[in-house]
Structures are given as structure tokens and as C-alpha cells.
mmCIF file of C-alpha atoms and ligand atoms in Angstrom:
data_model
loop_
_atom_site.group_PDB
_atom_site.id
_atom_site.type_symbol
_atom_site.label_atom_id
_atom_site.label_comp_id
_atom_site.label_asym_id
_atom_site.label_seq_id
_atom_site.Cartn_x
_atom_site.Cartn_y
_atom_site.Cartn_z
ATOM 1 C CA MET A 34 140.147 14.413 113.324
ATOM 2 C CA LYS A 35 138.200 17.666 113.438
ATOM 3 C CA THR A 36 134.488 16.925 113.054
ATOM 4 C CA GLN A 37 131.841 19.513 112.229
ATOM 5 C CA LEU A 38 128.044 19.289 112.198
ATOM 6 C CA LEU A 39 125.952 20.471 109.234
ATOM 7 C CA ILE A 40 122.185 20.704 109.718
ATOM 8 C CA PRO A 41 120.027 21.303 106.636
ATOM 9 C CA ALA A 42 117.130 23.317 108.077
ATOM 10 C CA ALA A 43 116.140 25.508 105.137
ATOM 11 C CA GLY A 44 113.020 23.582 104.120
ATOM 12 C CA MET A 45 109.568 25.158 104.298
ATOM 13 C CA GLY A 46 107.654 21.994 105.132
ATOM 14 C CA GLN A 47 105.246 21.945 102.207
ATOM 15 C CA ARG A 48 104.021 18.422 102.937
ATOM 16 C CA LEU A 49 103.554 19.324 106.589
ATOM 17 C CA GLY A 50 101.522 22.369 105.602
ATOM 18 C CA ALA A 51 103.854 24.428 107.801
ATOM 19 C CA GLN A 52 103.252 28.177 108.065
ATOM 20 C CA GLY A 53 107.004 28.893 108.201
ATOM 21 C CA PRO A 54 110.275 26.929 108.247
ATOM 22 C CA LYS A 55 109.594 23.329 109.287
ATOM 23 C CA ALA A 56 112.638 23.383 111.586
ATOM 24 C CA LEU A 57 110.952 26.009 113.767
ATOM 25 C CA THR A 58 107.715 24.019 114.144
ATOM 26 C CA ASP A 59 106.726 23.639 117.778
ATOM 27 C CA LEU A 60 107.308 20.206 119.308
ATOM 28 C CA CYS A 61 105.777 20.214 122.781
ATOM 29 C CA GLY A 62 107.070 23.626 123.748
ATOM 30 C CA GLU A 63 110.260 23.986 121.754
ATOM 31 C CA PRO A 64 111.201 24.259 118.090
ATOM 32 C CA MET A 65 111.999 20.951 116.389
ATOM 33 C CA LEU A 66 115.492 22.242 115.509
ATOM 34 C CA VAL A 67 116.364 22.713 119.183
ATOM 35 C CA ARG A 68 115.506 19.118 120.040
ATOM 36 C CA THR A 69 117.429 17.882 117.003
ATOM 37 C CA LEU A 70 120.511 19.891 117.914
ATOM 38 C CA ARG A 71 120.445 18.793 121.550
ATOM 39 C CA ALA A 72 121.178 15.211 120.446
ATOM 40 C CA PHE A 73 124.610 16.414 119.340
ATOM 41 C CA SER A 74 125.525 18.482 122.379
ATOM 42 C CA GLY A 75 127.067 15.616 124.373
ATOM 43 C CA LEU A 76 129.429 14.942 121.460
ATOM 44 C CA GLY A 77 130.694 18.524 121.572
ATOM 45 C CA LEU A 78 129.390 19.156 118.050
ATOM 46 C CA LEU A 79 127.272 22.249 118.689
ATOM 47 C CA PRO A 80 129.929 25.002 118.803
ATOM 48 C CA GLY A 81 130.662 25.915 115.188
ATOM 49 C CA ALA A 82 127.805 23.850 113.744
ATOM 50 C CA VAL A 83 126.638 25.027 110.324
ATOM 51 C CA VAL A 84 122.853 25.372 109.991
ATOM 52 C CA THR A 85 121.315 26.131 106.597
ATOM 53 C CA ILE A 86 118.222 28.282 106.887
ATOM 54 C CA PRO A 87 115.717 30.128 104.709
ATOM 55 C CA GLY A 88 117.420 33.538 104.502
ATOM 56 C CA ALA A 89 114.213 35.473 105.159
ATOM 57 C CA TYR A 90 113.990 33.899 108.647
ATOM 58 C CA ALA A 91 117.544 34.610 109.831
ATOM 59 C CA SER A 92 116.539 36.652 112.860
ATOM 60 C CA GLU A 93 114.017 34.013 114.007
ATOM 61 C CA PHE A 94 116.659 31.281 113.812
ATOM 62 C CA ARG A 95 119.248 33.471 115.536
ATOM 63 C CA ASN A 96 116.871 34.184 118.419
ATOM 64 C CA VAL A 97 115.820 30.548 118.834
ATOM 65 C CA LEU A 98 119.430 29.354 118.955
ATOM 66 C CA ALA A 99 120.608 32.135 121.258
ATOM 67 C CA SER A 100 117.873 31.379 123.748
ATOM 68 C CA ALA A 101 118.244 27.554 123.636
ATOM 69 C CA PHE A 102 122.053 27.449 123.535
ATOM 70 C CA PRO A 103 123.300 30.738 125.016
ATOM 71 C CA GLY A 104 126.904 31.537 124.150
ATOM 72 C CA THR A 105 127.207 28.715 121.584
ATOM 73 C CA PRO A 106 128.399 29.989 118.198
ATOM 74 C CA PHE A 107 126.530 28.694 115.125
ATOM 75 C CA SER A 108 127.108 29.475 111.466
ATOM 76 C CA LEU A 109 123.773 30.321 109.874
ATOM 77 C CA ILE A 110 124.002 29.941 106.105
ATOM 78 C CA ASP A 111 121.336 30.649 103.499
ATOM 79 C CA GLY A 112 119.967 27.454 102.024
ATOM 80 C CA GLY A 113 119.023 26.895 98.399
ATOM 81 C CA ALA A 114 115.981 25.785 96.450
ATOM 82 C CA GLU A 115 116.535 22.064 97.083
ATOM 83 C CA ARG A 116 118.050 20.211 100.031
ATOM 84 C CA GLN A 117 121.081 19.394 97.899
ATOM 85 C CA ASP A 118 121.677 23.110 97.220
ATOM 86 C CA SER A 119 121.429 23.838 100.938
ATOM 87 C CA VAL A 120 123.939 21.115 101.817
ATOM 88 C CA GLU A 121 126.285 22.367 99.105
ATOM 89 C CA ASN A 122 126.157 25.881 100.595
ATOM 90 C CA GLY A 123 126.815 24.405 104.009
ATOM 91 C CA LEU A 124 129.813 22.435 102.764
ATOM 92 C CA HIS A 125 131.367 25.666 101.448
ATOM 93 C CA ALA A 126 130.968 27.182 104.923
ATOM 94 C CA LEU A 127 132.865 24.497 106.857
ATOM 95 C CA ASP A 128 136.076 25.454 108.642
ATOM 96 C CA ALA A 129 139.171 24.971 106.475
ATOM 97 C CA ASP A 130 140.653 22.390 108.865
ATOM 98 C CA THR A 131 137.558 20.188 109.208
ATOM 99 C CA ASP A 132 138.186 16.531 108.313
ATOM 100 C CA ILE A 133 134.775 14.962 108.928
ATOM 101 C CA VAL A 134 131.302 16.428 108.363
ATOM 102 C CA VAL A 135 128.176 15.010 109.999
ATOM 103 C CA ILE A 136 125.079 15.954 107.974
ATOM 104 C CA HIS A 137 121.782 15.558 109.811
ATOM 105 C CA ASP A 138 118.254 16.689 108.875
ATOM 106 C CA ALA A 139 116.681 19.207 111.238
ATOM 107 C CA ALA A 140 113.508 17.206 110.608
ATOM 108 C CA ARG A 141 114.796 14.096 112.474
ATOM 109 C CA PRO A 142 114.539 15.124 116.131
ATOM 110 C CA PHE A 143 114.905 11.666 117.697
ATOM 111 C CA VAL A 144 118.296 10.511 116.435
ATOM 112 C CA ALA A 145 120.068 8.162 118.856
ATOM 113 C CA VAL A 146 123.484 9.209 120.121
ATOM 114 C CA ALA A 147 124.735 5.685 119.357
ATOM 115 C CA SER A 148 123.766 6.160 115.687
ATOM 116 C CA ILE A 149 125.719 9.414 115.497
ATOM 117 C CA HIS A 150 128.796 7.718 116.958
ATOM 118 C CA ALA A 151 128.453 4.721 114.630
ATOM 119 C CA SER A 152 128.081 6.997 111.612
ATOM 120 C CA ILE A 153 131.206 8.983 112.504
ATOM 121 C CA ASP A 154 133.254 5.836 113.183
ATOM 122 C CA ALA A 155 132.214 4.318 109.842
ATOM 123 C CA ALA A 156 133.020 7.521 107.947
ATOM 124 C CA ILE A 157 136.496 7.586 109.478
ATOM 125 C CA ALA A 158 136.996 3.943 108.467
ATOM 126 C CA TYR A 159 135.439 4.015 104.958
ATOM 127 C CA GLY A 160 135.177 7.684 103.908
ATOM 128 C CA ALA A 161 131.372 7.798 103.845
ATOM 129 C CA ALA A 162 128.517 6.379 105.900
ATOM 130 C CA THR A 163 124.791 6.726 106.289
ATOM 131 C CA VAL A 164 122.407 5.665 108.983
ATOM 132 C CA ALA A 165 119.605 3.537 107.523
ATOM 133 C CA ILE A 166 117.210 0.790 108.585
ATOM 134 C CA PRO A 167 116.358 -2.471 106.838
ATOM 135 C CA CYS A 168 112.933 -2.198 105.170
ATOM 136 C CA ASN A 169 110.149 -4.014 106.972
ATOM 137 C CA ASP A 170 107.542 -3.120 104.389
ATOM 138 C CA THR A 171 107.543 -4.635 100.929
ATOM 139 C CA ILE A 172 108.304 -1.784 98.517
ATOM 140 C CA LEU A 173 106.266 -1.455 95.325
ATOM 141 C CA GLU A 174 107.502 0.289 92.229
ATOM 142 C CA ALA A 175 104.610 1.897 90.353
ATOM 143 C CA GLU A 176 104.087 3.147 86.839
ATOM 144 C CA SER A 177 102.846 6.691 86.332
ATOM 145 C CA ASP A 178 99.211 5.533 86.376
ATOM 146 C CA ASP A 179 99.604 3.837 89.776
ATOM 147 C CA PHE A 180 99.794 0.296 88.478
ATOM 148 C CA LEU A 181 102.374 -2.014 90.013
ATOM 149 C CA CYS A 182 105.316 -2.589 87.705
ATOM 150 C CA ASN A 183 107.959 -4.153 89.949
ATOM 151 C CA THR A 184 108.500 -5.466 93.463
ATOM 152 C CA PRO A 185 112.189 -5.277 94.417
ATOM 153 C CA ASP A 186 113.609 -7.977 96.703
ATOM 154 C CA ARG A 187 112.965 -6.603 100.189
ATOM 155 C CA SER A 188 115.884 -8.432 101.753
ATOM 156 C CA ILE A 189 118.385 -6.005 100.198
ATOM 157 C CA LEU A 190 116.394 -2.785 100.756
ATOM 158 C CA TRP A 191 117.132 -0.227 103.467
ATOM 159 C CA ALA A 192 115.298 2.996 104.272
ATOM 160 C CA CYS A 193 117.684 5.937 104.273
ATOM 161 C CA GLN A 194 118.041 8.171 107.339
ATOM 162 C CA THR A 195 120.588 10.687 108.565
ATOM 163 C CA PRO A 196 123.176 11.386 109.928
ATOM 164 C CA GLN A 197 125.234 10.862 106.818
ATOM 165 C CA THR A 198 128.880 11.357 107.656
ATOM 166 C CA PHE A 199 131.768 11.918 105.279
ATOM 167 C CA ARG A 200 135.390 12.814 104.888
ATOM 168 C CA VAL A 201 135.074 16.411 103.729
ATOM 169 C CA ASP A 202 137.100 15.881 100.546
ATOM 170 C CA VAL A 203 134.881 12.927 99.575
ATOM 171 C CA ILE A 204 131.548 14.727 99.923
ATOM 172 C CA ARG A 205 132.769 17.992 98.412
ATOM 173 C CA LYS A 206 133.962 16.165 95.298
ATOM 174 C CA ALA A 207 130.704 14.204 95.019
ATOM 175 C CA HIS A 208 128.650 17.417 95.241
ATOM 176 C CA GLU A 209 130.874 19.139 92.687
ATOM 177 C CA ILE A 210 130.360 16.337 90.173
ATOM 178 C CA ALA A 211 126.612 16.182 90.857
ATOM 179 C CA ARG A 212 126.361 19.939 90.221
ATOM 180 C CA ARG A 213 128.355 19.649 86.994
ATOM 181 C CA GLU A 214 126.250 16.724 85.764
ATOM 182 C CA GLU A 215 122.980 18.212 87.017
ATOM 183 C CA PHE A 216 122.250 15.144 89.127
ATOM 184 C CA VAL A 217 119.891 15.721 92.026
ATOM 185 C CA SER A 218 119.286 13.451 95.000
ATOM 186 C CA THR A 219 117.346 13.794 98.235
ATOM 187 C CA ASP A 220 120.375 12.527 100.185
ATOM 188 C CA ASP A 221 124.147 12.980 100.053
ATOM 189 C CA ALA A 222 125.424 9.411 100.343
ATOM 190 C CA THR A 223 123.891 8.672 96.940
ATOM 191 C CA LEU A 224 126.122 11.357 95.406
ATOM 192 C CA VAL A 225 129.219 9.624 96.773
ATOM 193 C CA ARG A 226 128.119 6.199 95.580
ATOM 194 C CA ARG A 227 127.380 7.371 92.044
ATOM 195 C CA VAL A 228 130.973 8.535 91.641
ATOM 196 C CA GLY A 229 132.276 5.179 92.848
ATOM 197 C CA GLY A 230 132.810 5.870 96.546
ATOM 198 C CA ALA A 231 132.139 3.273 99.236
ATOM 199 C CA VAL A 232 129.283 4.148 101.600
ATOM 200 C CA LYS A 233 128.895 2.074 104.757
ATOM 201 C CA LEU A 234 125.323 1.521 105.966
ATOM 202 C CA VAL A 235 124.988 1.864 109.714
ATOM 203 C CA ARG A 236 121.842 0.493 111.372
ATOM 204 C CA GLY A 237 119.609 3.230 112.825
ATOM 205 C CA THR A 238 116.403 3.146 114.860
ATOM 206 C CA PRO A 239 112.735 3.524 113.839
ATOM 207 C CA LEU A 240 112.422 6.536 116.173
ATOM 208 C CA ASN A 241 114.761 8.440 113.882
ATOM 209 C CA PHE A 242 111.894 9.037 111.434
ATOM 210 C CA LYS A 243 111.703 12.255 109.445
ATOM 211 C CA VAL A 244 108.883 14.622 110.359
ATOM 212 C CA THR A 245 107.402 15.046 106.900
ATOM 213 C CA ALA A 246 103.585 14.899 106.949
ATOM 214 C CA PRO A 247 101.070 16.034 109.605
ATOM 215 C CA GLY A 248 100.814 12.451 110.911
ATOM 216 C CA ASP A 249 104.570 12.441 111.607
ATOM 217 C CA LEU A 250 104.216 15.602 113.651
ATOM 218 C CA ALA A 251 101.411 14.021 115.684
ATOM 219 C CA LEU A 252 103.580 10.938 116.197
ATOM 220 C CA ALA A 253 106.555 13.090 117.252
ATOM 221 C CA ARG A 254 104.399 14.782 119.907
ATOM 222 C CA CYS A 255 103.235 11.354 121.164
ATOM 223 C CA VAL A 256 106.849 10.198 121.389
ATOM 224 C CA ILE A 257 107.690 13.147 123.628
ATOM 225 C CA GLU A 258 104.507 13.047 125.703
ATOM 226 C CA GLY A 259 104.912 9.292 126.138
ATOM 227 C CA GLY A 260 108.455 9.779 127.398
ATOM 228 C CA LEU A 261 109.923 7.621 124.616
ATOM 229 C CA ALA A 262 112.551 10.230 123.776
HETATM 230 N N1 CTP B 1218 116.080 21.265 103.526
HETATM 231 C C1 CTP B 1218 116.981 22.297 103.282
HETATM 232 N N2 CTP B 1218 116.866 23.048 102.141
HETATM 233 C C2 CTP B 1218 115.877 22.811 101.263
HETATM 234 C C3 CTP B 1218 114.965 21.763 101.483
HETATM 235 C C4 CTP B 1218 115.089 20.991 102.622
HETATM 236 O O1 CTP B 1218 117.883 22.528 104.093
HETATM 237 N N3 CTP B 1218 115.791 23.586 100.185
HETATM 238 C C5 CTP B 1218 116.175 20.476 104.772
HETATM 239 C C6 CTP B 1218 114.890 20.509 105.587
HETATM 240 O O2 CTP B 1218 114.869 21.673 106.412
HETATM 241 C C7 CTP B 1218 114.931 19.211 106.358
HETATM 242 C C8 CTP B 1218 115.755 18.296 105.451
HETATM 243 O O3 CTP B 1218 116.379 19.117 104.474
HETATM 244 O O4 CTP B 1218 115.568 19.319 107.616
HETATM 245 C C9 CTP B 1218 114.888 17.224 104.797
HETATM 246 O O5 CTP B 1218 113.972 17.849 103.909
HETATM 247 P P1 CTP B 1218 112.388 17.655 103.901
HETATM 248 O O6 CTP B 1218 111.960 16.700 104.944
HETATM 249 O O7 CTP B 1218 111.969 17.438 102.498
HETATM 250 O O8 CTP B 1218 111.884 19.094 104.435
HETATM 251 P P2 CTP B 1218 111.113 20.217 103.617
HETATM 252 O O9 CTP B 1218 111.769 20.404 102.303
HETATM 253 O O10 CTP B 1218 110.965 21.368 104.524
HETATM 254 O O11 CTP B 1218 109.670 19.537 103.432
HETATM 255 P P3 CTP B 1218 108.807 19.490 102.074
HETATM 256 O O12 CTP B 1218 109.640 18.712 101.075
HETATM 257 O O13 CTP B 1218 107.567 18.789 102.472
HETATM 258 O O14 CTP B 1218 108.574 20.916 101.658
HETATM 259 MG MG1 MG B 1219 111.790 18.780 100.871
#
């Protein structure tokens, strides 16, 4: 089974207050994207990886990748307005003979290798899989005026992470239908499920958090300085 990596990295980090692409934010001496990619190097998934980027920053991304991974070929593809548009562009750029695509946010630099393996194995077995963790917090559903309207049963709730891994035909079809029906999601597994596909949940780790707000960036730096990852 030919497996290819797709990294959505085209976001501009509005919630982080980033001055440029979030993926290029410094994490203790190297861009976040470099640390994220390194997690996949032992699996042989770096050569030919597709990375979606903000088109205006192509030369910055090219330089960062060439200096961190000399001689490794990457496919840099312009992202779109939303993450889903970026992933869709990336899916179009996969090699014709790719069977399995591993989609992982540039903004999750501490993914465990075991989670990547588990996600790939589950996608081969079931067609689609996502890494996720059971919710520890009780989740509150609010009305528009910030009053509590519903408290879903925590025992069946999971917090979504990436990698999300798919048979290429499965995720391409799900994206196609989402585009046609103008359905937008912040993840890809949801697109598969809404057209009836099975999606296996694979247990991840709390360290695989997404760097979203300034506090997450501070935490990420502590993780590195503390030698936790
Ligand atoms: N992403 C992307 N294309 C977009 C938006 C997001 O490829 N148009 C990527 C980001 O680079 C990130 C991942 O999708 O790796 C998850 O997105 P998010 O954490 O929301 O990042 P940003 O969109 O950059 O952050 P914000 O929403 O705060 O602006
Ligand atoms: Mg975003």
C-alpha cells in the first residue's frame, strides 16, 4: 500500500496572533512545521509529502524545508481560505498510485509515532480513522447568549486530533460531496462519516494538542524545554 503524507500548513494563526504563517512560528529554535514533520521521518513518509502553504510564503517554506531536510523532495501546494479547501487542494496533488493518505496538522508538533502507526493500520482495516482522546472535561453546549442549553453525556465524547488517515478514494469522494453540498468541517473524518463511511477512533495522547492560542505556544515551549518531547 503506497502511503503519502499531507500536512495542512496554510493557516495564518489568527488566534495565536501570529505575524506570518503559524507553521513557521519558532518553537525553541526551529519552525513548528519542522518538528511536526520530523515525527514522520522514521516512517519514511517525508519524501513526496504534500504540504499546503499560504502561496505568498512559498520561498520561506522552501528554504525552511531545504535547510531542515536537505535533498528531501516535498510538494508545496497553495492552500485555500479554509482548512478544508487546503486539504482538498492537497488531495488533488497526491501521486496517482497513492492508496493511503495521512493528514496531519502542522500545528500538532508532538504527535506520537505510535499514534501515526495506529491511525494508518486502522485506515487500512476500515477505510478511515482519526486519532482522538476521550474527553476528560464535561462539555457544555451554550446558546448564543452564553447560557447553558445542554450537557452531552461525557462518556461518549472524544476530542478530535490528527493524524486522520484514509483510503484515498474514500476521502476524495467525501470531499467532493462536501464541496457539492457546501458542507464545511474543521476536520476530514467528519466528511467521511456524514456520507455513511465508517471512521475508526484511535486513542491519541494529550501531548498531541494543537497549538492554537498563545497559551498553547507557551505550553509547547515548556514541553520542549522540559524534555517531554
Ligand atoms: N490550515 C490550512 N489552511 C487554512 C487554514 C488552516 O492548511 N486555510 C491548517 C493550519 O496551518 C493548521 C491546521 O490547518 O496546521 C489547523 O488549523 P488551525 O489550528 O485553525 O490553524 P490556523 O487556521 O492557522 O489558526 P486560526 O484559525 O487561529 O487562524
Ligand atoms: Mg483555522
